[in-house]
Short mmCIF file of C-alpha atoms and ligand atoms in Angstrom, two decimals:
data_model
loop_
_atom_site.label_atom_id
_atom_site.label_comp_id
_atom_site.label_asym_id
_atom_site.label_seq_id
_atom_site.Cartn_x
_atom_site.Cartn_y
_atom_site.Cartn_z
CA MET A 1 -1.18 24.74 -19.43
CA LEU A 2 -0.64 21.07 -18.73
CA ASP A 3 1.40 19.43 -21.46
CA ARG A 4 -0.15 16.00 -21.91
CA SER A 5 2.68 14.84 -24.16
CA ILE A 6 5.07 14.89 -21.21
CA HIS A 7 4.85 11.99 -18.79
CA GLU A 8 7.31 12.26 -15.95
CA ILE A 9 8.30 9.16 -14.00
CA THR A 10 10.23 9.10 -10.73
CA LEU A 11 11.38 5.66 -9.60
CA PRO A 12 13.15 4.54 -6.44
CA LEU A 13 16.92 4.70 -6.96
CA LYS A 14 17.80 1.67 -4.87
CA VAL A 15 16.00 -1.38 -3.55
CA ILE A 16 17.89 -3.43 -0.96
CA ILE A 17 16.31 -6.65 0.32
CA GLY A 18 18.22 -8.90 2.70
CA SER A 19 18.59 -10.37 6.15
CA GLY A 20 20.06 -8.47 9.09
CA ILE A 21 20.70 -5.32 7.07
CA LEU A 22 19.33 -2.61 9.37
CA ASP A 23 22.70 -1.77 10.90
CA LYS A 24 24.18 -1.43 7.40
CA ILE A 25 21.91 1.53 6.64
CA PRO A 26 24.73 4.10 7.23
CA ASP A 27 26.81 2.32 4.52
CA TYR A 28 23.92 2.32 2.09
CA LEU A 29 23.24 5.99 2.78
CA SER A 30 26.84 7.04 2.23
CA LYS A 31 26.93 5.05 -1.03
CA MET A 32 23.91 7.10 -2.11
CA LYS A 33 25.97 10.24 -1.34
CA PHE A 34 24.08 10.87 1.90
CA THR A 35 27.08 11.31 4.16
CA ASN A 36 26.75 12.25 7.82
CA GLN A 37 26.65 15.91 6.77
CA TYR A 38 22.95 15.28 6.12
CA ARG A 39 20.59 15.44 9.08
CA ALA A 40 18.46 12.33 9.41
CA GLY A 41 14.98 11.95 10.87
CA ILE A 42 13.55 8.57 11.83
CA ILE A 43 9.77 8.43 11.74
CA THR A 44 8.62 5.31 13.52
CA GLY A 45 5.99 4.02 15.94
CA PRO A 46 6.28 3.08 19.62
CA THR A 47 6.41 -0.67 18.84
CA THR A 48 8.35 -0.50 15.58
CA TYR A 49 10.95 1.69 17.33
CA ASN A 50 11.74 -1.25 19.62
CA VAL A 51 11.73 -3.72 16.73
CA ALA A 52 13.80 -1.75 14.23
CA GLY A 53 13.89 2.02 14.83
CA ARG A 54 16.38 1.82 17.68
CA ILE A 55 18.86 -0.26 15.65
CA VAL A 56 18.68 2.24 12.80
CA GLU A 57 19.08 5.17 15.22
CA GLU A 58 22.09 3.66 16.99
CA SER A 59 23.87 2.62 13.81
CA LEU A 60 23.42 6.09 12.34
CA LYS A 61 24.66 7.77 15.54
CA ASN A 62 27.65 5.43 15.66
CA ASN A 63 28.52 6.63 12.19
CA GLY A 64 28.43 10.27 13.10
CA TYR A 65 24.97 11.14 11.83
CA ASN A 66 22.88 13.77 13.53
CA VAL A 67 19.61 11.89 14.15
CA GLU A 68 16.21 12.86 15.53
CA VAL A 69 13.44 10.33 16.20
CA TRP A 70 9.67 10.79 15.95
CA LYS A 71 7.46 8.08 17.42
CA ALA A 72 3.97 8.57 16.01
CA ARG A 73 0.89 6.71 17.22
CA ASP A 74 -1.35 7.49 14.24
CA ALA A 75 -1.20 8.66 10.64
CA ARG A 76 -3.63 11.54 10.94
CA MET A 77 -3.10 14.69 8.86
CA GLU A 78 -2.58 16.71 12.07
CA THR A 79 0.21 14.37 13.17
CA ALA A 80 1.74 14.51 9.68
CA ASN A 81 1.71 18.32 9.67
CA GLN A 82 3.25 18.44 13.14
CA ILE A 83 6.10 16.19 11.93
CA VAL A 84 6.50 18.40 8.85
CA GLU A 85 7.00 21.45 11.09
CA GLU A 86 9.32 19.77 13.58
CA THR A 87 11.49 18.15 10.90
CA LYS A 88 11.73 21.55 9.20
CA THR A 89 12.96 23.13 12.46
CA HIS A 90 15.64 20.44 12.69
CA SER A 91 16.61 20.90 9.00
CA ILE A 92 16.06 17.18 8.33
CA LYS A 93 16.99 16.12 4.79
CA ILE A 94 16.81 12.32 5.01
CA PHE A 95 13.46 10.97 6.17
CA LEU A 96 13.59 7.33 7.21
CA GLY A 97 10.16 5.77 7.59
CA VAL A 98 10.83 2.78 9.86
CA GLY A 99 7.69 0.77 10.52
CA GLY A 100 4.42 -0.32 8.99
CA GLY A 101 2.09 1.74 6.86
CA LYS A 102 1.72 4.67 9.26
CA SER A 103 5.41 5.46 9.74
CA ILE A 104 6.16 5.09 6.04
CA ASP A 105 3.23 7.31 5.05
CA LEU A 106 4.21 10.00 7.55
CA ALA A 107 7.84 9.95 6.39
CA LYS A 108 6.77 10.20 2.74
CA TYR A 109 4.58 13.18 3.47
CA ALA A 110 7.23 14.95 5.59
CA ALA A 111 9.90 14.36 2.92
CA TYR A 112 7.56 15.68 0.25
CA LYS A 113 6.68 18.84 2.19
CA ASN A 114 10.30 19.53 3.14
CA ASN A 115 11.79 18.66 -0.24
CA GLY A 116 13.86 15.90 1.33
CA TYR A 117 14.71 12.30 0.55
CA MET A 118 12.52 9.47 1.77
CA ILE A 119 13.98 6.11 2.70
CA SER A 120 11.41 3.37 3.20
CA VAL A 121 12.34 0.80 5.85
CA PRO A 122 9.31 -1.50 6.21
CA THR A 123 8.92 -3.72 9.29
CA ALA A 124 5.92 -5.50 7.77
CA ALA A 125 4.81 -6.48 4.28
CA SER A 126 1.16 -5.57 4.62
CA HIS A 127 0.51 -3.12 1.75
CA ASP A 128 2.08 -1.68 -1.39
CA GLY A 129 2.73 1.77 0.06
CA ILE A 130 6.31 0.58 0.72
CA ALA A 131 7.41 1.85 -2.69
CA SER A 132 4.54 3.99 -3.95
CA PRO A 133 4.45 7.79 -4.13
CA PHE A 134 1.12 7.94 -2.23
CA ALA A 135 0.28 8.17 1.47
CA SER A 136 -2.93 7.27 3.31
CA LEU A 137 -3.40 9.98 5.89
CA LYS A 138 -6.54 9.97 8.01
CA GLY A 139 -8.65 12.92 9.04
CA THR A 140 -8.72 14.59 5.64
CA ASP A 141 -11.94 15.21 3.76
CA LYS A 142 -11.36 12.11 1.63
CA PRO A 143 -10.47 8.56 2.69
CA THR A 144 -8.23 7.92 -0.33
CA SER A 145 -4.50 8.54 -0.70
CA THR A 146 -2.54 11.79 -0.96
CA PRO A 147 0.21 12.24 -3.60
CA THR A 148 3.64 12.60 -1.99
CA THR A 149 7.15 11.69 -3.06
CA THR A 150 8.52 8.42 -4.46
CA PRO A 151 10.75 6.72 -1.87
CA TYR A 152 14.36 7.38 -2.85
CA ALA A 153 15.36 3.96 -1.57
CA ILE A 154 13.69 0.91 -0.05
CA ILE A 155 15.60 -1.09 2.53
CA ALA A 156 13.66 -4.22 3.49
CA ASP A 157 15.05 -6.50 6.19
CA ILE A 158 13.50 -9.95 5.75
CA ASP A 159 14.46 -10.99 9.31
CA VAL A 160 12.46 -8.14 10.78
CA ILE A 161 9.52 -8.59 8.38
CA SER A 162 9.41 -12.35 9.13
CA LYS A 163 8.88 -11.60 12.82
CA ALA A 164 5.84 -9.39 12.22
CA PRO A 165 2.43 -10.96 13.02
CA PRO A 166 1.45 -13.40 10.19
CA GLN A 167 -1.82 -11.53 9.71
CA LEU A 168 0.20 -8.63 8.25
CA ILE A 169 1.90 -10.65 5.52
CA ARG A 170 -1.46 -12.19 4.61
CA ALA A 171 -2.87 -8.68 4.29
CA GLY A 172 0.03 -7.86 1.96
CA VAL A 173 -1.04 -10.74 -0.28
CA GLY A 174 -4.62 -9.45 -0.09
CA ASP A 175 -3.56 -5.98 -1.26
CA LEU A 176 -1.75 -7.64 -4.20
CA LEU A 177 -4.73 -9.80 -5.21
CA GLY A 178 -6.63 -6.53 -5.62
CA LYS A 179 -4.55 -5.69 -8.70
CA LEU A 180 -6.62 -8.26 -10.65
CA THR A 181 -9.67 -6.04 -10.50
CA ALA A 182 -7.80 -2.70 -10.30
CA VAL A 183 -6.33 -3.33 -13.76
CA LYS A 184 -9.70 -4.45 -15.16
CA ASP A 185 -11.23 -1.22 -13.84
CA TRP A 186 -8.45 0.82 -15.40
CA GLN A 187 -9.03 -0.84 -18.79
CA LEU A 188 -12.77 -0.26 -18.45
CA ALA A 189 -12.23 3.44 -17.68
CA HIS A 190 -9.95 3.66 -20.70
CA ARG A 191 -12.54 2.10 -23.00
CA LEU A 192 -15.56 3.91 -21.62
CA LYS A 193 -14.16 7.23 -20.52
CA GLY A 194 -11.05 7.62 -22.66
CA GLU A 195 -8.90 7.72 -19.55
CA TYR A 196 -5.13 7.44 -19.99
CA TYR A 197 -4.05 3.80 -19.78
CA GLY A 198 -0.49 2.57 -19.56
CA GLU A 199 -0.06 -1.03 -20.63
CA TYR A 200 3.37 -1.43 -19.06
CA ALA A 201 2.28 -0.17 -15.63
CA ALA A 202 -0.86 -2.32 -15.83
CA GLN A 203 1.11 -5.45 -16.68
CA LEU A 204 3.60 -4.79 -13.90
CA ALA A 205 0.79 -4.46 -11.35
CA LEU A 206 -0.82 -7.67 -12.67
CA LEU A 207 2.51 -9.45 -12.48
CA SER A 208 2.74 -8.65 -8.77
CA ALA A 209 -0.64 -10.35 -8.22
CA LYS A 210 0.27 -13.34 -10.40
CA HIS A 211 3.56 -13.70 -8.53
CA VAL A 212 1.88 -14.22 -5.16
CA ILE A 213 -0.80 -16.45 -6.68
CA ARG A 214 1.89 -18.68 -8.15
CA TYR A 215 3.80 -18.94 -4.89
CA HIS A 216 0.87 -18.89 -2.47
CA GLU A 217 1.76 -22.23 -0.93
CA LEU A 218 5.30 -21.14 -0.15
CA ILE A 219 3.93 -17.90 1.30
CA ALA A 220 1.37 -19.79 3.40
CA SER A 221 4.16 -21.94 4.86
CA GLY A 222 5.77 -18.87 6.45
CA ASN A 223 9.10 -19.64 4.77
CA PRO A 224 11.38 -16.54 4.51
CA ASP A 225 11.55 -17.09 0.72
CA GLY A 226 7.77 -16.67 0.63
CA ILE A 227 8.07 -13.44 2.59
CA ARG A 228 10.66 -12.19 0.16
CA ILE A 229 8.27 -12.90 -2.73
CA VAL A 230 5.55 -10.80 -1.08
CA VAL A 231 8.00 -7.94 -0.39
CA GLU A 232 9.22 -7.97 -4.00
CA ALA A 233 5.67 -8.08 -5.35
CA LEU A 234 4.63 -5.16 -3.11
CA ILE A 235 7.59 -3.14 -4.39
CA SER A 236 6.65 -3.98 -8.01
CA SER A 237 3.13 -2.79 -7.42
CA GLY A 238 4.46 0.44 -5.89
CA VAL A 239 6.73 0.92 -8.91
CA ALA A 240 3.73 0.34 -11.21
CA MET A 241 2.09 3.34 -9.52
CA CYS A 242 5.28 5.40 -9.99
CA ILE A 243 5.24 4.55 -13.71
CA ALA A 244 1.53 5.27 -14.14
CA GLY A 245 1.83 8.49 -12.15
CA SER A 246 -1.34 7.52 -10.30
CA SER A 247 -2.62 4.73 -8.08
CA ARG A 248 -4.78 3.46 -11.00
CA PRO A 249 -2.87 0.18 -11.65
CA ALA A 250 -3.09 -0.74 -7.96
CA SER A 251 -6.43 0.59 -6.82
CA GLY A 252 -9.87 0.07 -8.34
CA SER A 253 -13.35 -0.95 -7.20
CA GLU A 254 -11.93 -3.39 -4.59
CA HIS A 255 -10.11 -0.44 -2.97
CA LEU A 256 -13.22 1.76 -3.14
CA PHE A 257 -15.05 -1.00 -1.25
CA SER A 258 -12.24 -1.09 1.33
CA HIS A 259 -12.30 2.70 1.72
CA ALA A 260 -16.09 2.51 2.21
CA LEU A 261 -15.53 -0.04 5.00
CA ASP A 262 -12.96 2.32 6.57
CA LEU A 263 -15.72 4.92 6.81
CA LEU A 264 -18.43 2.56 8.10
CA ALA A 265 -16.39 0.22 10.30
CA PRO A 266 -13.03 1.89 10.97
CA GLY A 267 -10.27 -0.27 12.38
CA LYS A 268 -12.19 -3.55 12.18
CA ALA A 269 -9.96 -5.26 9.63
CA LEU A 270 -6.67 -4.68 7.82
CA HIS A 271 -6.57 -2.82 4.52
CA GLY A 272 -5.35 -5.87 2.57
CA GLU A 273 -8.00 -8.14 4.13
CA GLN A 274 -10.76 -5.76 3.02
CA VAL A 275 -9.25 -5.35 -0.44
CA ALA A 276 -9.07 -9.14 -0.94
CA LEU A 277 -12.70 -9.59 0.11
CA GLY A 278 -13.62 -6.83 -2.34
CA THR A 279 -11.61 -8.53 -5.09
CA ILE A 280 -13.72 -11.70 -4.88
CA MET A 281 -16.90 -9.66 -5.29
CA MET A 282 -15.63 -7.32 -8.02
CA LEU A 283 -14.33 -10.27 -10.07
CA TYR A 284 -17.82 -11.76 -9.76
CA LEU A 285 -19.35 -8.49 -11.02
CA TYR A 286 -17.05 -8.72 -14.04
CA GLY A 287 -18.42 -12.20 -14.68
CA ASP A 288 -14.90 -13.56 -14.23
CA PRO A 289 -15.02 -17.13 -12.89
CA LYS A 290 -11.53 -16.59 -11.39
CA TRP A 291 -13.23 -15.32 -8.21
CA LYS A 292 -13.58 -18.94 -7.07
CA LYS A 293 -9.86 -19.61 -7.48
CA ILE A 294 -8.96 -16.40 -5.66
CA LYS A 295 -11.28 -17.34 -2.82
CA ARG A 296 -9.65 -20.76 -2.55
CA ILE A 297 -6.19 -19.21 -2.43
CA MET A 298 -7.32 -16.73 0.22
CA LYS A 299 -8.60 -19.61 2.34
CA LYS A 300 -5.32 -21.47 1.98
CA ILE A 301 -3.32 -18.44 3.03
CA GLY A 302 -5.67 -17.71 5.92
CA LEU A 303 -7.26 -14.51 4.62
CA PRO A 304 -10.88 -13.94 5.71
CA THR A 305 -13.43 -14.84 3.00
CA THR A 306 -16.69 -14.25 4.88
CA ALA A 307 -18.29 -11.43 6.86
CA GLU A 308 -17.94 -13.48 10.00
CA GLU A 309 -14.25 -14.19 9.47
CA ILE A 310 -13.40 -10.57 8.76
CA GLY A 311 -15.46 -9.50 11.79
CA ILE A 312 -17.72 -7.00 10.05
CA PRO A 313 -21.55 -7.35 10.06
CA ILE A 314 -22.94 -8.38 6.68
CA GLU A 315 -25.28 -5.34 6.69
CA THR A 316 -22.19 -3.08 6.86
CA ILE A 317 -20.57 -4.93 3.98
CA VAL A 318 -23.74 -4.54 1.89
CA LYS A 319 -23.91 -0.85 2.79
CA ALA A 320 -20.23 -0.42 1.79
CA LEU A 321 -20.97 -2.02 -1.59
CA THR A 322 -23.77 0.47 -2.22
CA ILE A 323 -21.72 3.58 -1.33
CA ALA A 324 -18.28 2.56 -2.69
CA HIS A 325 -18.82 4.34 -6.05
CA LYS A 326 -19.22 7.69 -4.21
CA ILE A 327 -15.82 7.51 -2.49
CA ARG A 328 -13.90 8.76 -5.50
CA PRO A 329 -16.38 9.79 -8.19
CA ASN A 330 -13.73 10.46 -10.85
CA ARG A 331 -12.33 6.93 -10.54
CA TYR A 332 -14.55 5.00 -12.92
CA THR A 333 -14.89 1.29 -12.11
CA ILE A 334 -17.22 -1.68 -12.59
CA LEU A 335 -19.42 -0.06 -9.93
CA GLY A 336 -20.38 2.54 -12.52
CA GLU A 337 -21.66 6.02 -11.78
CA LYS A 338 -24.67 4.93 -9.76
CA GLY A 339 -23.20 2.01 -7.87
CA LEU A 340 -24.92 -1.16 -6.75
CA THR A 341 -28.53 -1.27 -5.62
CA GLU A 342 -29.10 -2.80 -2.21
CA GLU A 343 -30.79 -5.75 -3.86
CA ALA A 344 -27.81 -6.35 -6.15
CA ALA A 345 -25.40 -6.02 -3.24
CA TRP A 346 -27.31 -8.64 -1.23
CA ARG A 347 -27.32 -10.98 -4.22
CA LEU A 348 -23.58 -10.42 -4.65
CA VAL A 349 -22.73 -11.34 -1.06
CA ARG A 350 -24.91 -14.45 -1.29
CA GLU A 351 -23.55 -15.63 -4.64
CA THR A 352 -19.93 -15.24 -3.56
CA GLY A 353 -20.52 -16.82 -0.16
CA ILE A 354 -19.52 -13.75 1.86
CA ILE A 355 -22.65 -14.36 3.96
ZN1 ZN B 1 -3.89 -1.08 -1.22
#
């Protein structure tokens, strides 16, 4: 029987943020007791291999590590399972996810399935999966995330992340803004449904949103210090999920809306862009006047705030609003059990200026 009095938390052991640190990865690994006796697997993408994967591979090889590289084009469950099998054949113990969301998610899943150690090496700051124990794998029966393992370490090279397309860092801010409504939804579910609520995890997630709000001008300027702030906030949000033991502090109605868009208009916009658009509307549903401020900040940063800017037809956005509550029925949010009526959804997009 599940003992509800025991709450187990696994946190990342080390977080290293700096400039030009990719070729120091062998040092960091050996300091974490991962000497070159351990077999390493780099899970990366075709582009991110050229940007960062190759440097990591070469520096590990130069230090006597036995390294295999997987270049994945997608983060589908089939691809993930194939990597699980191949890494098992090669007896990989250290799984380095070098890339954006896809590579990190695949590495987390492979490490989890093979009982190995996952090292997160992000090349972009576009979402909070960098440090969370969850992976978004496509082609499963649900569009939400799969529980995996907490990254053992996070090694974030600001030089590399600064060179990623600016749209990605903006999306990272968007994912963080979503914590404003995610935490409200968590509190609501606690009050209405008696769901477990952890104040510390909730406050940590909120802090990550407040952090980027406070420094949004610096972030918008493209200054490396601004990028560092986004990276740190994304890690905090991931740690909040580790503490909560679920994605609750980081994912509420705004994420359900984004997942609904993934089903209706896959690949049209970035996760964080969709989440931010959802945040404006969910704050409005809460009657929180802060939605106007958030919209202003999004505009300043360059995040899309209308259907036209995000490149998704308004009818699709309205449809997503009406089906979002069905995406994850046991995650209670402001959308309630029955969701929004079409009429209410149309009013919502008009009132918040999405149309
Ligand atoms: Zn997210």
